[in-house]
Amino acid sequence: MSELSETLASAALGIYFLAALFYGAMWLGNFRVLRFSAPVALSLGLVLNVVQMILRWLQHDQPPFKTLYESLVLLAACIALVYLIIELVYRARVLGLAAALGSAGALFYGVFGQDTEAVNLPPALQSGWFIPHVVVYFFGYAALFVAFAAAVLYLVRPKPIRIRRGDLIPGEQVAPDRLFDGAVRFGFVLLTFGLLVGGVWAKAAWGDYWVWDPKETWSLITWLLFALYLHLHYLRTWRGRQLAWLVVLGFMAVMFTYLGMQLLPSAEKSLHVYQ
Amino acid sequence: MKEENKLGFGFKLLAAAALAGLVVQHVFFSPSATAPAQVLAGLVGFLAVMGAGLSARWRAYFGSVLFAVPAMIYVTVFSIIGTLVLQREPAEVFQEKYGRLAGLLEALFFDDIFHSLAFCLILGLTAGSMGLVIVRKRPPGLRVLGSQLAHLGLLLVLAGAGMGQVWGIKGRLDLRVGQQADNIRVQTGRGGGFLPLGFSVRLDDFKIEHYRPDFRLFVYRLSGEKQKKLFSCKPAKDCPELEKLGLSQVGYFPDYAQRVEIEPAQDGQGQGAVQLELSGGEKFWLVEEKFDERVPGLLFLPSRQKAEEYLKATGGEGGPHFLEIAGRRLAVKEAERLELGQGMVVQIKRAFRDFVLDPESKEPAERSEQPNNPALELLVFDSAGKSLGRQFLFARHPEFHGSMKELGEIRYLYLPEAAKARALIVGEERKLWLLEGGDKRESVLAPGEEFTWAGGRARWLDSFARVRERMVEYTRSQEENQPLFRLRLPSGQTADLTPGKPLRLDGEKFAVLAPRGGDTVKDYFSKLSVLEEGRAVKTEVVEVNSPLYHRGFYIYQANYRPDEPDYSGFEVVRDPGLWVVYLGFGLNFAGVVCVLWLARMKKRKESENV
């Protein structure tokens, strides 16, 4: 079962790259076949990704969210799913390339850069809060990745992108700033939930809902940066480019919170650092 | 005033507040502010802003984004500093880490930034701003409601945290099985003391549950100080990667043990022994002067002289303390010295019936007269007579060998039933001596006939012979309790891998046998009883994520010590602000959902209808 699980992860990775090719080709020309094959490929990659996680769960009899490898697999699935929802809601595929590359990149880093060995869950993680806390947070990270991609797109191409017939939904204009704004609002709610649930769980496990642990503090910093984004909307002088840069900064904080904790001097005492 | 100017004003105001907090802390509360001082600073900030809000102009400013933005930035910056600088470390650790910079960082209170008055004042000002947002009159709507809920929620979280800081209690409780305590060790600022609970807590039992081990062979490459896993494989399964390194599997014992097999010595050498058969049909050799648990209390001696010498020396007794070394079981006594091999010597310093570590002196002691936790204290010496330290062996916990690997596989058995030899077989006379109450009854031992003694019954099968002991390796079971993996190296030699003992393969590569999944501790549980006036009013099992609650106190399972199997550590917390914090969490989340999701959905629906 272990080999099947790793094979599925590699297969999902390959299909994500294929989806990225299809979405990328949409920027080059009006290829009718891509209209369906791109989202289908991404969906197929997502299905394989999710099946891999289920298999790993069954194999090791614990939710597959403990190691860095497992979290990268989860992140890849969340990015794909969040993007597909955005594609449905906003009826635009301008972020498809970024999302497919994001999923592929996360999975690539996991499969080729990380130890895929499962790790036993320590007592503190054997809690009903484990799954909602981690899953909601990673959906939040995925939404903010999409926001980041839209913000970068906006910085490169601030004007609304006119949709050409055939490749995206015809007759519409897509404003990247509207996209990143929507993704931030969606992701911020999830970050808030993850942060608060983390506090409740910490209280049940360790007797303290907040101990200024580096990971907790950087989760708060990330939350504050996006709260800042939401407040700055009310200022006349903060529009467009400034907000886009703030989203980029916020996403960098997300990535540091996720992957950068071992760089901090107090990391070795943290209960959140991946071993 | 332009937006930029107002923002700039906010930054300057907050900087002044931070400076004021710094100065006040230096003058009145150095090196660290007390919890009430922190809360007071927050309250001052809050009331200052709320008071300023009595003026419409200031209310409009402090309750707006123009103040909220600099406030959030300050909180963010303080938080970042708090993760970049070590927090609440002892002075010597701080000095070693930061050298000359340590003085400056301490002067700015960056070594405990989250409890500094500057930070608390900033939080208080931010809370005041949030208060003004809540009371500000705005046209009703889902977005406004959500904004008020979200800000009210955060305000309640800060208020609840403040209540916890001032009126809350947090302490440690360290207990051993059977012990009870009615106070906890508290930490206040940089000091501490003891606080009575108002009731007693007794640790009735403590257990650790382990994951079923799943051992793998891991091969790593060392690269400087880092190690990179090359591959892992399951012992006894195909592993092509091993073959590529020139290694091959010779054998795998999931539960390795050695036993002594006895076989007749063809050359007349060896020790005397008698072959017996038990009622179940099992045949075995009883070697001279060695007890065997299959025939408790029965001993074979080759001659009358040796039998009488034995009785004189031991009074017919042996045990109850035994050491099992490489499959051989030896009765030992206090003060006895034993050679283990390769010149190592152990001396039995002391035998305990009910071992406990005294919590005050940390020295071993007897808890009671009952054999609840039999233990041996050994002194270990190397071949040169140099002391290697002391080692404790526990009869009830054979897995705790401690850290002295030089001792190898040694196990302590407490067998009180083997304390007395009940019968002797005297070889040359073919007689059975039954020993009862100091008397001796002799009877002839007929071959093939069953005989009985106080420990059981057996049949003597063969004549008395010379036997040789042979060490045989085997696996006790398929459970991976004591795994041993034997590899053949490229040189042709074999090497044994046991858990925790890495094997260097070549320059940079090494192999180690270890359980998949890291730490094998699955859970640990404490059975606690709460006692009021000497009577148990509650008994619960406490584990991580499942504290015990009594009279406002939560008792959390905090830690255990692998080398002290009867120890359990707890955090004890009373937090009167907890429910205020939880209410704040709920309101904040509800407010955020309202503003960001519900209000937007409603707006989108309305624009679609239009």
Coordinates of C-alpha atoms in Angstrom, one line a residue, chain B residues 127-596:
Chain B
A127 CA -8.3 47.9 22.5
G128 CA -9.5 51.5 23.1
S129 CA -9.7 52.0 19.4
M130 CA -11.7 48.9 19.1
G131 CA -14.0 50.1 21.8
L132 CA -14.7 53.3 20.0
V133 CA -15.5 51.3 16.8
I134 CA -18.1 49.4 18.7
V135 CA -19.8 52.4 20.1
R136 CA -19.6 54.5 17.0
K137 CA -23.0 55.3 15.5
R138 CA -23.3 53.9 12.0
P139 CA -26.2 53.0 9.8
P140 CA -27.4 49.5 10.7
G141 CA -26.5 46.6 8.4
L142 CA -24.8 43.2 8.3
R143 CA -21.4 44.7 7.6
V144 CA -21.6 47.1 10.6
L145 CA -23.0 44.4 12.9
G146 CA -20.2 42.1 11.8
S147 CA -17.6 44.8 12.4
Q148 CA -18.9 45.5 15.9
L149 CA -19.0 41.8 16.7
A150 CA -15.5 41.2 15.4
H151 CA -14.1 44.1 17.4
L152 CA -16.1 43.3 20.5
G153 CA -14.8 39.7 20.3
L154 CA -11.2 40.9 20.3
L155 CA -11.9 43.2 23.2
L156 CA -13.3 40.4 25.2
V157 CA -10.3 38.2 24.3
L158 CA -8.0 40.9 25.7
A159 CA -10.2 41.4 28.7
G160 CA -10.3 37.7 29.5
A161 CA -6.5 37.4 29.0
G162 CA -6.1 40.3 31.5
M163 CA -8.4 38.6 34.0
G164 CA -6.4 35.5 33.7
Q165 CA -3.1 37.4 34.2
V166 CA -4.3 39.1 37.4
W167 CA -6.5 36.4 39.0
G168 CA -5.4 33.3 37.3
I169 CA -3.2 30.6 38.8
K170 CA -0.7 28.3 37.0
G171 CA 1.5 25.8 38.7
R172 CA 3.2 22.4 38.5
L173 CA 2.5 19.2 40.3
D174 CA 5.0 16.3 40.3
L175 CA 3.7 13.1 41.7
R176 CA 4.8 9.5 42.0
V177 CA 2.4 6.6 42.1
G178 CA 0.9 6.5 45.6
Q179 CA 1.9 10.1 46.4
Q180 CA -0.5 12.8 47.1
A181 CA -0.2 16.6 47.3
D182 CA -2.3 19.5 48.3
N183 CA -0.3 22.4 46.9
I184 CA 1.3 23.3 43.6
R185 CA 4.5 24.9 42.7
V186 CA 3.7 28.3 41.0
Q187 CA 5.8 30.5 38.8
T188 CA 5.3 34.2 39.3
G189 CA 7.4 36.6 37.2
R190 CA 10.9 35.3 37.7
G191 CA 10.3 33.8 41.1
G192 CA 8.1 31.1 42.5
G193 CA 6.5 29.5 45.5
F194 CA 3.9 27.0 46.7
L195 CA 0.1 27.6 46.6
P196 CA -2.4 25.4 48.4
L197 CA -5.2 23.9 46.2
G198 CA -7.8 23.6 48.9
F199 CA -8.0 19.8 48.2
S200 CA -5.5 17.0 47.7
V201 CA -4.6 15.1 44.6
R202 CA -3.3 11.5 44.7
L203 CA -1.7 9.7 41.8
D204 CA -3.2 6.2 41.9
D205 CA -1.6 4.8 38.8
F206 CA 0.4 5.8 35.8
K207 CA 0.7 4.0 32.5
I208 CA 2.4 4.6 29.2
E209 CA 0.9 3.1 26.0
H210 CA 3.2 2.4 23.2
Y211 CA 2.6 2.1 19.5
R212 CA 3.2 -1.3 18.1
P213 CA 6.8 -1.1 17.0
D214 CA 7.4 -1.4 13.3
F215 CA 11.1 -1.6 12.9
R216 CA 12.9 -0.6 9.7
L217 CA 16.5 -0.5 8.6
F218 CA 17.3 3.2 7.8
V219 CA 20.4 4.1 5.8
Y220 CA 21.6 7.7 6.1
R221 CA 24.3 9.8 4.5
L222 CA 26.1 12.2 6.8
S223 CA 26.8 15.5 5.2
G224 CA 28.6 17.7 7.7
E225 CA 26.3 17.9 10.7
K226 CA 23.2 17.0 8.7
Q227 CA 22.0 13.5 7.8
K228 CA 19.9 12.6 4.8
K229 CA 17.9 9.5 4.7
L230 CA 18.9 7.4 1.6
F231 CA 16.3 4.7 2.0
S232 CA 14.6 2.4 4.4
C233 CA 13.5 -1.1 4.2
K234 CA 11.6 -3.7 6.3
P235 CA 13.9 -6.4 7.6
A236 CA 13.4 -9.8 6.1
K237 CA 11.7 -8.3 3.0
D238 CA 13.4 -7.7 -0.3
C239 CA 15.6 -4.7 -0.3
P240 CA 17.4 -4.1 -3.6
E241 CA 19.0 -0.9 -2.3
L242 CA 20.9 -2.9 0.3
E243 CA 22.3 -5.1 -2.3
K244 CA 23.5 -2.1 -4.3
L245 CA 25.6 -1.2 -1.2
G246 CA 27.2 -4.7 -1.2
L247 CA 25.2 -5.7 1.9
S248 CA 23.0 -8.8 2.3
Q249 CA 20.6 -9.9 4.9
V250 CA 21.6 -12.9 7.0
G251 CA 18.7 -13.0 9.4
Y252 CA 16.2 -11.0 11.4
F253 CA 15.0 -11.8 14.9
P254 CA 12.0 -9.8 15.8
D255 CA 12.2 -10.7 19.5
Y256 CA 15.8 -11.8 19.9
A257 CA 16.9 -13.9 22.8
Q258 CA 19.5 -16.4 23.6
R259 CA 19.0 -19.5 25.5
V260 CA 21.3 -22.0 26.8
E261 CA 20.8 -25.4 25.3
I262 CA 22.2 -28.3 27.0
E263 CA 23.5 -31.3 25.3
P264 CA 25.5 -34.3 26.5
A265 CA 29.2 -33.7 26.2
Q266 CA 30.8 -36.4 24.1
D267 CA 34.3 -35.8 25.4
G268 CA 33.5 -36.2 29.1
Q269 CA 34.1 -32.6 29.8
G270 CA 31.4 -30.1 30.9
Q271 CA 29.2 -30.0 33.9
G272 CA 27.2 -32.6 35.6
A273 CA 23.5 -32.8 34.9
V274 CA 20.5 -35.0 35.3
Q275 CA 17.8 -35.4 32.6
L276 CA 14.3 -34.9 33.8
E277 CA 10.8 -35.1 32.3
L278 CA 7.9 -33.1 33.4
S279 CA 4.3 -34.2 33.5
G280 CA 3.6 -32.5 30.2
G281 CA 6.2 -34.5 28.5
E282 CA 8.9 -31.8 28.3
K283 CA 12.4 -33.1 28.7
F284 CA 15.4 -31.1 29.8
W285 CA 18.7 -31.2 31.6
L286 CA 19.0 -29.9 35.1
V287 CA 22.6 -28.7 35.4
E288 CA 24.5 -28.9 38.7
E289 CA 23.9 -26.1 41.1
K290 CA 21.6 -24.2 38.9
F291 CA 17.9 -23.5 39.6
D292 CA 15.5 -23.9 36.7
E293 CA 12.1 -22.3 36.8
R294 CA 10.5 -25.4 35.4
V295 CA 11.3 -27.3 38.6
P296 CA 11.2 -24.6 41.3
G297 CA 13.1 -25.4 44.4
L298 CA 14.9 -28.5 42.9
L299 CA 18.7 -28.5 42.7
F300 CA 21.2 -31.1 41.4
L301 CA 24.5 -31.7 43.0
P302 CA 26.9 -34.3 41.8
S303 CA 28.1 -35.6 45.2
R304 CA 27.0 -35.8 48.9
Q305 CA 30.0 -33.7 49.8
K306 CA 28.9 -30.9 47.4
A307 CA 25.3 -31.2 48.7
E308 CA 26.3 -30.8 52.3
E309 CA 28.6 -27.9 51.4
Y310 CA 25.7 -26.3 49.6
L311 CA 23.4 -26.7 52.6
K312 CA 25.9 -25.4 54.9
A313 CA 26.6 -22.3 52.8
T314 CA 23.1 -21.3 52.0
G315 CA 20.9 -22.9 54.6
G316 CA 19.2 -24.4 51.6
E317 CA 18.3 -21.0 50.2
G318 CA 18.9 -19.4 46.9
G319 CA 17.3 -16.2 45.4
P320 CA 15.0 -14.3 45.5
H321 CA 17.3 -12.1 43.5
F322 CA 18.4 -13.4 40.1
L323 CA 20.3 -11.8 37.2
E324 CA 19.7 -13.2 33.7
I325 CA 22.8 -12.6 31.6
A326 CA 22.9 -13.9 28.1
G327 CA 20.3 -16.5 28.9
R328 CA 21.9 -17.7 32.1
R329 CA 20.2 -17.2 35.4
L330 CA 22.3 -16.6 38.4
A331 CA 21.2 -16.2 42.0
V332 CA 22.8 -13.1 43.5
K333 CA 23.0 -11.5 46.9
E334 CA 23.9 -8.0 48.2
A335 CA 27.6 -7.3 48.2
E336 CA 28.2 -10.1 45.7
R337 CA 30.5 -9.3 42.8
L338 CA 30.1 -10.9 39.3
E339 CA 32.2 -11.0 36.3
L340 CA 30.3 -10.3 33.2
G341 CA 32.8 -10.9 30.5
Q342 CA 35.5 -8.7 28.8
G343 CA 36.7 -7.9 32.4
M344 CA 33.5 -6.0 33.4
V345 CA 32.5 -6.5 37.0
V346 CA 29.3 -5.7 38.7
Q347 CA 28.7 -5.5 42.4
I348 CA 25.3 -5.9 43.9
K349 CA 25.2 -2.9 46.1
R350 CA 21.7 -3.0 47.4
A351 CA 18.4 -4.9 46.8
F352 CA 15.1 -3.1 47.2
R353 CA 11.7 -4.6 47.7
D354 CA 9.8 -1.5 46.9
F355 CA 12.1 1.0 45.1
V356 CA 11.3 4.7 45.1
L357 CA 13.3 7.8 44.5
D358 CA 12.8 10.1 47.5
P359 CA 11.3 13.3 46.1
E360 CA 13.3 15.5 48.5
S361 CA 16.8 13.9 48.4
K362 CA 16.4 12.2 45.0
E363 CA 18.1 9.2 46.5
P364 CA 16.8 5.6 46.3
A365 CA 14.7 4.5 49.2
E366 CA 12.3 1.7 50.3
R367 CA 8.7 2.8 50.0
S368 CA 7.3 -0.2 51.9
E369 CA 8.0 -3.8 53.0
Q370 CA 5.9 -5.2 50.1
P371 CA 7.7 -6.4 46.9
N372 CA 5.8 -3.8 44.8
N373 CA 8.8 -2.5 42.8
P374 CA 11.8 -4.8 43.4
A375 CA 15.0 -3.4 42.2
L376 CA 18.8 -3.9 42.3
E377 CA 21.4 -1.2 42.6
L378 CA 24.5 -2.3 40.8
L379 CA 28.0 -0.7 40.9
V380 CA 29.8 -1.3 37.6
F381 CA 33.5 -1.5 37.1
D382 CA 35.6 -1.9 33.9
S383 CA 38.4 -4.4 33.4
A384 CA 40.9 -1.9 35.1
G385 CA 38.7 -1.7 38.2
K386 CA 37.6 1.8 37.3
S387 CA 34.1 2.7 38.4
L388 CA 31.7 3.3 35.5
G389 CA 28.9 4.4 37.8
R390 CA 25.8 2.8 39.2
Q391 CA 22.9 1.2 37.4
F392 CA 19.4 0.3 38.6
L393 CA 17.5 -2.7 37.3
F394 CA 13.8 -3.1 37.9
A395 CA 12.1 -6.5 38.0
R396 CA 8.8 -5.1 37.0
H397 CA 10.3 -2.9 34.2
P398 CA 12.9 -5.0 32.4
E399 CA 12.8 -2.5 29.5
F400 CA 14.4 0.2 31.6
H401 CA 18.1 -0.6 31.3
G402 CA 19.1 3.0 31.8
S403 CA 21.9 4.4 29.8
M404 CA 24.7 2.1 30.7
K405 CA 25.1 0.2 27.4
E406 CA 28.3 -1.5 28.6
L407 CA 26.2 -3.8 30.6
G408 CA 24.7 -5.4 27.5
E409 CA 21.6 -7.6 27.8
I410 CA 21.1 -8.0 31.5
R411 CA 17.8 -8.6 33.3
Y412 CA 16.8 -8.6 36.9
L413 CA 14.3 -11.2 38.1
Y414 CA 12.7 -11.2 41.5
L415 CA 11.6 -14.8 42.3
P416 CA 10.8 -15.2 45.9
E417 CA 9.5 -18.7 45.2
A418 CA 13.0 -19.7 44.3
A419 CA 14.2 -18.5 47.7
K420 CA 14.6 -21.9 49.1
A421 CA 15.9 -25.2 47.7
R422 CA 13.2 -27.6 48.6
A423 CA 15.0 -30.8 47.3
L424 CA 18.4 -31.9 46.2
I425 CA 19.2 -34.6 43.8
V426 CA 22.5 -36.1 44.9
G427 CA 24.0 -37.6 41.7
E428 CA 26.6 -40.2 42.8
E429 CA 24.2 -41.7 45.4
R430 CA 21.2 -41.5 43.1
K431 CA 19.2 -40.1 46.0
L432 CA 16.6 -37.4 46.5
W433 CA 17.0 -35.3 49.6
L434 CA 13.7 -33.6 50.6
L435 CA 14.3 -30.5 52.7
E436 CA 11.5 -29.4 55.1
G437 CA 11.9 -27.1 58.1
G438 CA 15.6 -27.8 58.5
D439 CA 15.2 -31.6 58.3
K440 CA 16.3 -33.8 55.5
R441 CA 14.6 -37.0 54.2
E442 CA 16.5 -39.2 51.8
S443 CA 15.0 -41.5 49.3
V444 CA 16.3 -43.5 46.5
L445 CA 15.7 -42.0 43.0
A446 CA 14.7 -44.8 40.6
P447 CA 15.2 -44.1 36.9
G448 CA 12.0 -43.7 35.0
E449 CA 10.0 -43.3 38.2
E450 CA 8.2 -40.1 39.1
F451 CA 9.2 -38.3 42.2
T452 CA 7.6 -35.3 44.0
W453 CA 8.8 -32.5 46.1
A454 CA 7.3 -29.3 47.5
G455 CA 7.8 -27.5 44.1
G456 CA 6.2 -30.2 41.9
R457 CA 6.8 -33.5 40.3
A458 CA 9.1 -34.9 37.7
R459 CA 10.6 -38.1 36.3
W460 CA 14.2 -38.9 36.2
L461 CA 15.0 -40.1 32.7
D462 CA 18.6 -40.8 32.3
S463 CA 21.7 -41.3 34.3
F464 CA 23.7 -38.4 35.5
A465 CA 25.8 -37.2 32.7
R466 CA 28.3 -34.5 31.7
V467 CA 26.7 -31.8 29.6
R468 CA 27.8 -28.8 27.7
E469 CA 25.9 -25.6 27.5
R470 CA 25.5 -24.1 24.1
M471 CA 24.2 -20.6 23.4
V472 CA 21.4 -20.7 20.9
E473 CA 19.8 -17.7 19.3
Y474 CA 16.1 -17.7 18.7
T475 CA 13.2 -15.3 18.5
R476 CA 10.7 -15.5 21.4
S477 CA 7.8 -14.3 19.2
Q478 CA 6.9 -12.4 16.1
E479 CA 6.3 -9.2 18.2
E480 CA 9.2 -6.8 17.6
N481 CA 10.1 -6.4 21.3
Q482 CA 13.9 -6.9 21.0
P483 CA 14.7 -6.9 17.3
L484 CA 18.1 -7.8 16.0
F485 CA 19.0 -7.6 12.3
R486 CA 22.1 -9.4 11.0
L487 CA 23.8 -8.1 7.9
R488 CA 26.7 -9.5 5.9
L489 CA 29.1 -6.7 5.0
P490 CA 31.1 -6.5 1.8
S491 CA 34.1 -7.8 3.7
G492 CA 32.2 -11.0 4.4
Q493 CA 31.9 -10.3 8.1
T494 CA 28.5 -10.1 9.8
A495 CA 27.3 -7.3 11.9
D496 CA 24.3 -7.2 14.2
L497 CA 22.1 -4.1 14.3
T498 CA 20.0 -3.5 17.4
P499 CA 17.8 -0.4 18.0
G500 CA 19.8 2.6 18.9
K501 CA 23.2 1.3 17.8
P502 CA 24.1 2.7 14.4
L503 CA 26.5 0.8 12.1
R504 CA 28.9 2.8 10.0
L505 CA 28.9 1.3 6.4
D506 CA 31.5 3.4 4.7
G507 CA 32.9 7.0 5.0
E508 CA 29.6 8.9 5.0
K509 CA 26.9 6.2 5.2
F510 CA 25.5 4.5 8.3
A511 CA 22.7 2.2 9.0
V512 CA 20.4 2.1 12.0
L513 CA 17.6 -0.2 13.1
A514 CA 14.8 2.0 14.4
P515 CA 11.0 2.0 14.7
R516 CA 9.2 3.6 11.9
G517 CA 7.4 6.7 13.0
G518 CA 9.9 8.0 15.6
D519 CA 8.7 8.2 19.2
T520 CA 6.9 5.0 20.1
V521 CA 4.9 6.5 23.0
K522 CA 1.3 6.6 21.9
D523 CA -0.2 8.0 25.1
Y524 CA 0.3 8.3 28.8
F525 CA -2.4 8.2 31.4
S526 CA -2.6 9.1 35.1
K527 CA -5.3 7.9 37.4
L528 CA -5.9 10.7 39.8
S529 CA -8.1 10.8 42.9
V530 CA -9.2 14.1 44.3
L531 CA -9.4 14.0 48.1
E532 CA -11.4 16.3 50.4
E533 CA -10.9 15.8 54.1
G534 CA -9.1 12.5 53.5
R535 CA -12.0 11.1 51.4
A536 CA -11.8 10.5 47.7
V537 CA -14.6 12.5 46.0
K538 CA -13.5 12.0 42.4
T539 CA -11.3 9.5 40.5
E540 CA -10.6 10.2 36.8
V541 CA -8.1 9.2 34.2
V542 CA -6.2 12.2 32.9
E543 CA -4.3 12.2 29.7
V544 CA -3.1 14.9 27.2
N545 CA -6.1 16.7 25.8
S546 CA -8.3 15.4 28.7
P547 CA -7.7 17.3 31.9
L548 CA -9.4 16.8 35.2
Y549 CA -11.5 19.7 36.5
H550 CA -12.2 20.3 40.2
R551 CA -13.2 23.5 42.0
G552 CA -12.1 25.8 39.3
F553 CA -8.8 24.1 38.7
Y554 CA -7.9 22.2 35.6
I555 CA -5.2 19.5 36.0
Y556 CA -3.5 18.7 32.7
Q557 CA -1.2 15.8 32.0
A558 CA 2.0 17.6 31.1
N559 CA 4.9 15.1 31.0
Y560 CA 6.4 11.9 32.1
R561 CA 10.0 10.6 32.6
P562 CA 11.1 7.5 30.7
D563 CA 13.6 6.6 33.4
E564 CA 11.1 7.0 36.2
P565 CA 8.1 4.8 35.4
D566 CA 6.1 5.8 38.5
Y567 CA 6.5 9.6 37.9
S568 CA 3.8 11.8 36.3
G569 CA 4.0 15.6 35.8
F570 CA 1.0 17.9 35.7
E571 CA 0.2 21.6 34.9
V572 CA -2.5 23.0 37.2
V573 CA -4.4 26.0 35.9
R574 CA -7.2 28.2 37.2
D575 CA -8.2 30.9 34.7
P576 CA -11.3 33.0 35.6
G577 CA -11.1 34.8 32.3
L578 CA -11.3 31.7 30.2
W579 CA -15.0 31.9 29.3
V580 CA -14.6 35.6 28.5
V581 CA -11.9 34.6 26.1
Y582 CA -14.0 31.9 24.5
L583 CA -16.9 34.2 24.2
G584 CA -14.6 36.7 22.5
F585 CA -13.3 34.0 20.1
G586 CA -16.9 33.1 19.1
L587 CA -18.0 36.7 18.6
N588 CA -14.9 37.6 16.6
F589 CA -15.4 34.7 14.3
A590 CA -19.0 35.4 13.9
G591 CA -18.2 39.1 13.1
V592 CA -15.6 38.2 10.6
V593 CA -17.9 35.8 8.8
C594 CA -20.6 38.5 8.8
V595 CA -18.4 41.2 7.3
L596 CA -16.5 39.1 4.8

